[in-house]
PDB file of C-alpha atoms in Angstrom:
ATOM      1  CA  UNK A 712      95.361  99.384 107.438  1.00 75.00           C
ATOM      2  CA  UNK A 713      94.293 101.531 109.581  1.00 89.00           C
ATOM      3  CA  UNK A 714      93.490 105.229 109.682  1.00 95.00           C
ATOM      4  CA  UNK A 715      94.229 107.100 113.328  1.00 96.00           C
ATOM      5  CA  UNK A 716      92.309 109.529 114.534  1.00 95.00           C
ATOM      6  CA  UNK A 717      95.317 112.220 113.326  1.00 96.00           C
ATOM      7  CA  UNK A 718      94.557 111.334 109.552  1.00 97.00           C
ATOM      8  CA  UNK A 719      90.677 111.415 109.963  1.00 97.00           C
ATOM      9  CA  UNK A 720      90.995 114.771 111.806  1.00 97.00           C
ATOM     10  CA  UNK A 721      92.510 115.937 109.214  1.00 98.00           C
ATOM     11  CA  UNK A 722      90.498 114.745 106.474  1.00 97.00           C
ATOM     12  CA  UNK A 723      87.492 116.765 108.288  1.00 97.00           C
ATOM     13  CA  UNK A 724      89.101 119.670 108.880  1.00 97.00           C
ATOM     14  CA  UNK A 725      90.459 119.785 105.373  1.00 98.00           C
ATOM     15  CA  UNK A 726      87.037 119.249 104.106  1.00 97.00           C
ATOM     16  CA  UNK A 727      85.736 121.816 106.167  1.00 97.00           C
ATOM     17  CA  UNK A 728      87.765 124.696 104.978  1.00 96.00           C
ATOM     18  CA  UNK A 729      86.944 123.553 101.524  1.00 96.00           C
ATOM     19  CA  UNK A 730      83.325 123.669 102.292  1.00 95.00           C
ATOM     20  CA  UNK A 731      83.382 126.779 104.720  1.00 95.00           C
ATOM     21  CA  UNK A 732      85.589 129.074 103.181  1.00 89.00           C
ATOM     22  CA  UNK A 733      84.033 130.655 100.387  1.00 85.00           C
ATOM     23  CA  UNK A 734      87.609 131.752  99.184  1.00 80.00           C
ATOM     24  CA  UNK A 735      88.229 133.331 102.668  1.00 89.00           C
ATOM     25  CA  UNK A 736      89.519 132.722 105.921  1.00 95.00           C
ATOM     26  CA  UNK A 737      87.911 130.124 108.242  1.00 96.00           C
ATOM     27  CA  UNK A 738      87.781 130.775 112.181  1.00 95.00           C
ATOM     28  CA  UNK A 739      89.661 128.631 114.184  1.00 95.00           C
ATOM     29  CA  UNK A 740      86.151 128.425 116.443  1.00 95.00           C
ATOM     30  CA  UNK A 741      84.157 127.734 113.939  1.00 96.00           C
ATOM     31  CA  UNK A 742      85.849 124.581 112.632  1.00 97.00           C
ATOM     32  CA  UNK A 743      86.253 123.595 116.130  1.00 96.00           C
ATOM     33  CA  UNK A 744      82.608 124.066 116.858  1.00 97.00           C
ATOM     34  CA  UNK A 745      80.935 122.294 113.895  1.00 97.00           C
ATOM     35  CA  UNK A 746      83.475 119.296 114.051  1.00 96.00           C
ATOM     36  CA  UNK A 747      83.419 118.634 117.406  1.00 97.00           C
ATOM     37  CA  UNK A 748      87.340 118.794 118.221  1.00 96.00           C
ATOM     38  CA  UNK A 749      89.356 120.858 120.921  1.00 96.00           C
ATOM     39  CA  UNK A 750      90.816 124.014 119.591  1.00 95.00           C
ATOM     40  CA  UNK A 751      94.297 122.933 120.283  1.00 95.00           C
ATOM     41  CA  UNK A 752      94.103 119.681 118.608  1.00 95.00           C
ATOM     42  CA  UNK A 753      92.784 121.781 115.563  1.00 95.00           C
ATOM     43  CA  UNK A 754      95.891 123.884 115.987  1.00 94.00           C
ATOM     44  CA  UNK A 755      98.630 121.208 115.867  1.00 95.00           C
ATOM     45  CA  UNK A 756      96.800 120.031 112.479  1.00 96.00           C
ATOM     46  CA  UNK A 757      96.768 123.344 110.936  1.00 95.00           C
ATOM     47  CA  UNK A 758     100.484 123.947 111.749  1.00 94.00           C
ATOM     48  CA  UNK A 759     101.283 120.500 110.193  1.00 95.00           C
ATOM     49  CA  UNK A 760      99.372 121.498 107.426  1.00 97.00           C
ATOM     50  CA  UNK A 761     101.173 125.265 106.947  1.00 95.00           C
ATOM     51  CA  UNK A 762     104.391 123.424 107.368  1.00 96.00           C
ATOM     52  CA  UNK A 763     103.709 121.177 103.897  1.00 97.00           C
ATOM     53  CA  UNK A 764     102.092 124.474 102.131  1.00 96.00           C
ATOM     54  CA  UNK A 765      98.634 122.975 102.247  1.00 97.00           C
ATOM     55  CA  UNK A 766      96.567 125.837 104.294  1.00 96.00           C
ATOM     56  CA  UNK A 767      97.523 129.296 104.687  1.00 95.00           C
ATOM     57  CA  UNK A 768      97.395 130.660 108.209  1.00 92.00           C
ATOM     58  CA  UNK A 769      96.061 134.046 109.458  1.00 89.00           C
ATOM     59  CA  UNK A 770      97.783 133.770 112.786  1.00 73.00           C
ATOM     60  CA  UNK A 771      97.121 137.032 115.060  1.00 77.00           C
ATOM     61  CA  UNK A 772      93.587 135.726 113.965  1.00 81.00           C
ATOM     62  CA  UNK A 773      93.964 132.194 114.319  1.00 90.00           C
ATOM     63  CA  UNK A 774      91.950 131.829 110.406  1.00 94.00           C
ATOM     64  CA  UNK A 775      92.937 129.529 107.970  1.00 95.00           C
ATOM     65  CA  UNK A 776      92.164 128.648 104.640  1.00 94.00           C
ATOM     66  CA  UNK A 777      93.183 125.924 101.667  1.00 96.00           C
ATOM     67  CA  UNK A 778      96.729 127.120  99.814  1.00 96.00           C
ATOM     68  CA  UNK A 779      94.901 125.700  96.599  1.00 95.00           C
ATOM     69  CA  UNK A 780      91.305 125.224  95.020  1.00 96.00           C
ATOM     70  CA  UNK A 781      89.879 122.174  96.473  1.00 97.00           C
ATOM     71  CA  UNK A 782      89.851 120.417  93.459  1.00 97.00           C
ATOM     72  CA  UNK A 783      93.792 120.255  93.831  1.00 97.00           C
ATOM     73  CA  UNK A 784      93.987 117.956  96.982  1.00 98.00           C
ATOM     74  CA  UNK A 785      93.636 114.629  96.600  1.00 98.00           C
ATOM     75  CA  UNK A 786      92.173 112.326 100.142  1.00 98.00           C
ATOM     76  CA  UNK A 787      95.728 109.945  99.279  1.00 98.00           C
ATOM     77  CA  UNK A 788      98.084 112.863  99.279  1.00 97.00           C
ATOM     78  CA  UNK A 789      96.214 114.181 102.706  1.00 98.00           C
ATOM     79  CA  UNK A 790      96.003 110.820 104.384  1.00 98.00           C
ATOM     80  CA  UNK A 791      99.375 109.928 103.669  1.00 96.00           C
ATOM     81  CA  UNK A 792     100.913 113.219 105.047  1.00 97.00           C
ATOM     82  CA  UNK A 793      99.143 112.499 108.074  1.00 97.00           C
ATOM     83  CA  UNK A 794      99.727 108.975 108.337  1.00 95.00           C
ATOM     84  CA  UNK A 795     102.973 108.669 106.856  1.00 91.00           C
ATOM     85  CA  UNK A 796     101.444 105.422 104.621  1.00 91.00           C
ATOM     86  CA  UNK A 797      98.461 103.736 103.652  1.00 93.00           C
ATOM     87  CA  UNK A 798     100.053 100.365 103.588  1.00 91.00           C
ATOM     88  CA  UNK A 799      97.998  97.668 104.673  1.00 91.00           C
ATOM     89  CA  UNK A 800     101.172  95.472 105.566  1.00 87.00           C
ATOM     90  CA  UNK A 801     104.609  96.685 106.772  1.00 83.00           C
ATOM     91  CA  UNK A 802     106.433  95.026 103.827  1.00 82.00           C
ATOM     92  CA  UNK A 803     104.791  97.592 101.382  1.00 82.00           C
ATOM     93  CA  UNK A 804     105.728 100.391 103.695  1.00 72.00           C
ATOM     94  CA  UNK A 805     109.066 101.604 102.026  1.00 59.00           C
ATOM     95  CA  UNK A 806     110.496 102.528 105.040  1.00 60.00           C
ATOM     96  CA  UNK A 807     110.529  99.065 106.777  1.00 57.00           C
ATOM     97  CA  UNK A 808     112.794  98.688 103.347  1.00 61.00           C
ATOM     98  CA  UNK A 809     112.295  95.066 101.450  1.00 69.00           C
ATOM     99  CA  UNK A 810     111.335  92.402 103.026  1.00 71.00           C
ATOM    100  CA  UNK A 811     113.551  89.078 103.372  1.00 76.00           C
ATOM    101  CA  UNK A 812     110.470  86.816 102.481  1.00 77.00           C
ATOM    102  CA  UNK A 813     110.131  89.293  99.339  1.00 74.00           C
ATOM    103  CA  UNK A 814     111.181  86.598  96.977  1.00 79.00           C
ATOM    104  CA  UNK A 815     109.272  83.431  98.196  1.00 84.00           C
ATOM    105  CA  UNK A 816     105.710  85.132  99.992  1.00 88.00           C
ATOM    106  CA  UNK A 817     102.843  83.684  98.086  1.00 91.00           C
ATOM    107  CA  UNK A 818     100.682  86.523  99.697  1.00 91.00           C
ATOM    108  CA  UNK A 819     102.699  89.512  98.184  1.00 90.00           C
ATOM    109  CA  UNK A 820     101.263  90.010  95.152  1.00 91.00           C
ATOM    110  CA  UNK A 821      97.518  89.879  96.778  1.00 95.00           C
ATOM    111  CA  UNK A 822      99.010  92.950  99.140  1.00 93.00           C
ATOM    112  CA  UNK A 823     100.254  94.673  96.270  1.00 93.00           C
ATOM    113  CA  UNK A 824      97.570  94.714  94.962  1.00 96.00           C
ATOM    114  CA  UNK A 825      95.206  95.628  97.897  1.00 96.00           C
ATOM    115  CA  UNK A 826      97.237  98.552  97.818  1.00 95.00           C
ATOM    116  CA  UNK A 827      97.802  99.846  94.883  1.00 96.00           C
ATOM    117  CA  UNK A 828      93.723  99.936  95.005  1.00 97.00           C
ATOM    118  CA  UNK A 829      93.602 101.567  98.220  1.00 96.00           C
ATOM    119  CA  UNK A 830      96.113 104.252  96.962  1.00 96.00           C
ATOM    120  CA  UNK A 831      94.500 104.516  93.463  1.00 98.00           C
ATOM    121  CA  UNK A 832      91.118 104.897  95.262  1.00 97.00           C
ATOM    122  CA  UNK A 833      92.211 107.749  97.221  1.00 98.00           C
ATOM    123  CA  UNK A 834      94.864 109.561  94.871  1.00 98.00           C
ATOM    124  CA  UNK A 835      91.447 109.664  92.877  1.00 98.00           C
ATOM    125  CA  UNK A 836      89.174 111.594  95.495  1.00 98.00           C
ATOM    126  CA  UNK A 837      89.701 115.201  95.753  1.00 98.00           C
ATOM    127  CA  UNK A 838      88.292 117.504  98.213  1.00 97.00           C
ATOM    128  CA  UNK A 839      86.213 118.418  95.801  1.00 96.00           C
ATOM    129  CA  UNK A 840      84.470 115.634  95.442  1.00 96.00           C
ATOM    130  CA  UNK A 841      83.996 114.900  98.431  1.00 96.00           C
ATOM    131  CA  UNK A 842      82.047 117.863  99.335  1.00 94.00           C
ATOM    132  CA  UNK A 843      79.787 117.390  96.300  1.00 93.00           C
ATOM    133  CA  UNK A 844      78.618 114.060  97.904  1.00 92.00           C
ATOM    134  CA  UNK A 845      75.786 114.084  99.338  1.00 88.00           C
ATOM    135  CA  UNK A 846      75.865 114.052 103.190  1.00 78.00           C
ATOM    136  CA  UNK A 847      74.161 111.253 103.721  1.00 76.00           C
ATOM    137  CA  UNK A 848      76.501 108.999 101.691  1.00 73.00           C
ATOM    138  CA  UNK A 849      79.850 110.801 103.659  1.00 67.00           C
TER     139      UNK A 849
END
């Protein structure tokens, strides 16, 4: 498995607004500026974001902030919006459906349960948490 540059965008821009917003609004700029990313590409995240309800947009402003405390988002849910899985083999990924070798692959189970520890490691890893890390260790 992988994670693009799309889900680790996101993941720092999520973070951000947690960590920037105070309950507010977060400039467009200012996220832009600290994490290093062109204002468009921070853009196209947002609106993915609005479109799933998890930031609220301020758009003659171009502001955003989180739709929920930060406590509420969890690094799985956000990663697998933007990634679509977090599979570390196509035959997990249910939309490659089941596998033929299903039945008789003597490496299944091992995948299984690579992922189910991925997945349980990041379904348990809010936003929250993350920001309370220290920097060092992020």
């Amino acid at each position: 498995m992988m994670i693009s540059k799309k889900g680790r965008y996101t993941l720092r821009v999520m973070v951000d607004l947690a960590e920037n917003s105070d309950g507010g609004y977060v400039m467009l700029k200012d996220i832009a500026e600290r994490q290093e990313l062109p204002e468009a590409y921070i853009i196209r995240i947002m609106e993915f974001l609005s479109e799933h309800g998890m930031v609220d947009i301020m758009d003659e402003e171009q502001k955003y902030h989180l739709s929920m405390p930060p406590a509420e988002y969890s690094v799985g849910k956000i990663l697998r919006l933007a990634e679509g899985t977090l599979a570390p083999v196509e035959c997990l990924d249910c939309k490659s459906g089941k596998c033929e070798r299903s039945e008789k692959c003597s490496t299944l189970p091992m995948w299984k349960e690579v992922d189910r520890l991925i997945n349980g490691y990041f379904d348990n890893l809010s936003l929250e948490m993350i920001m309370n890390m220290p920097k060092e260790e992020r």
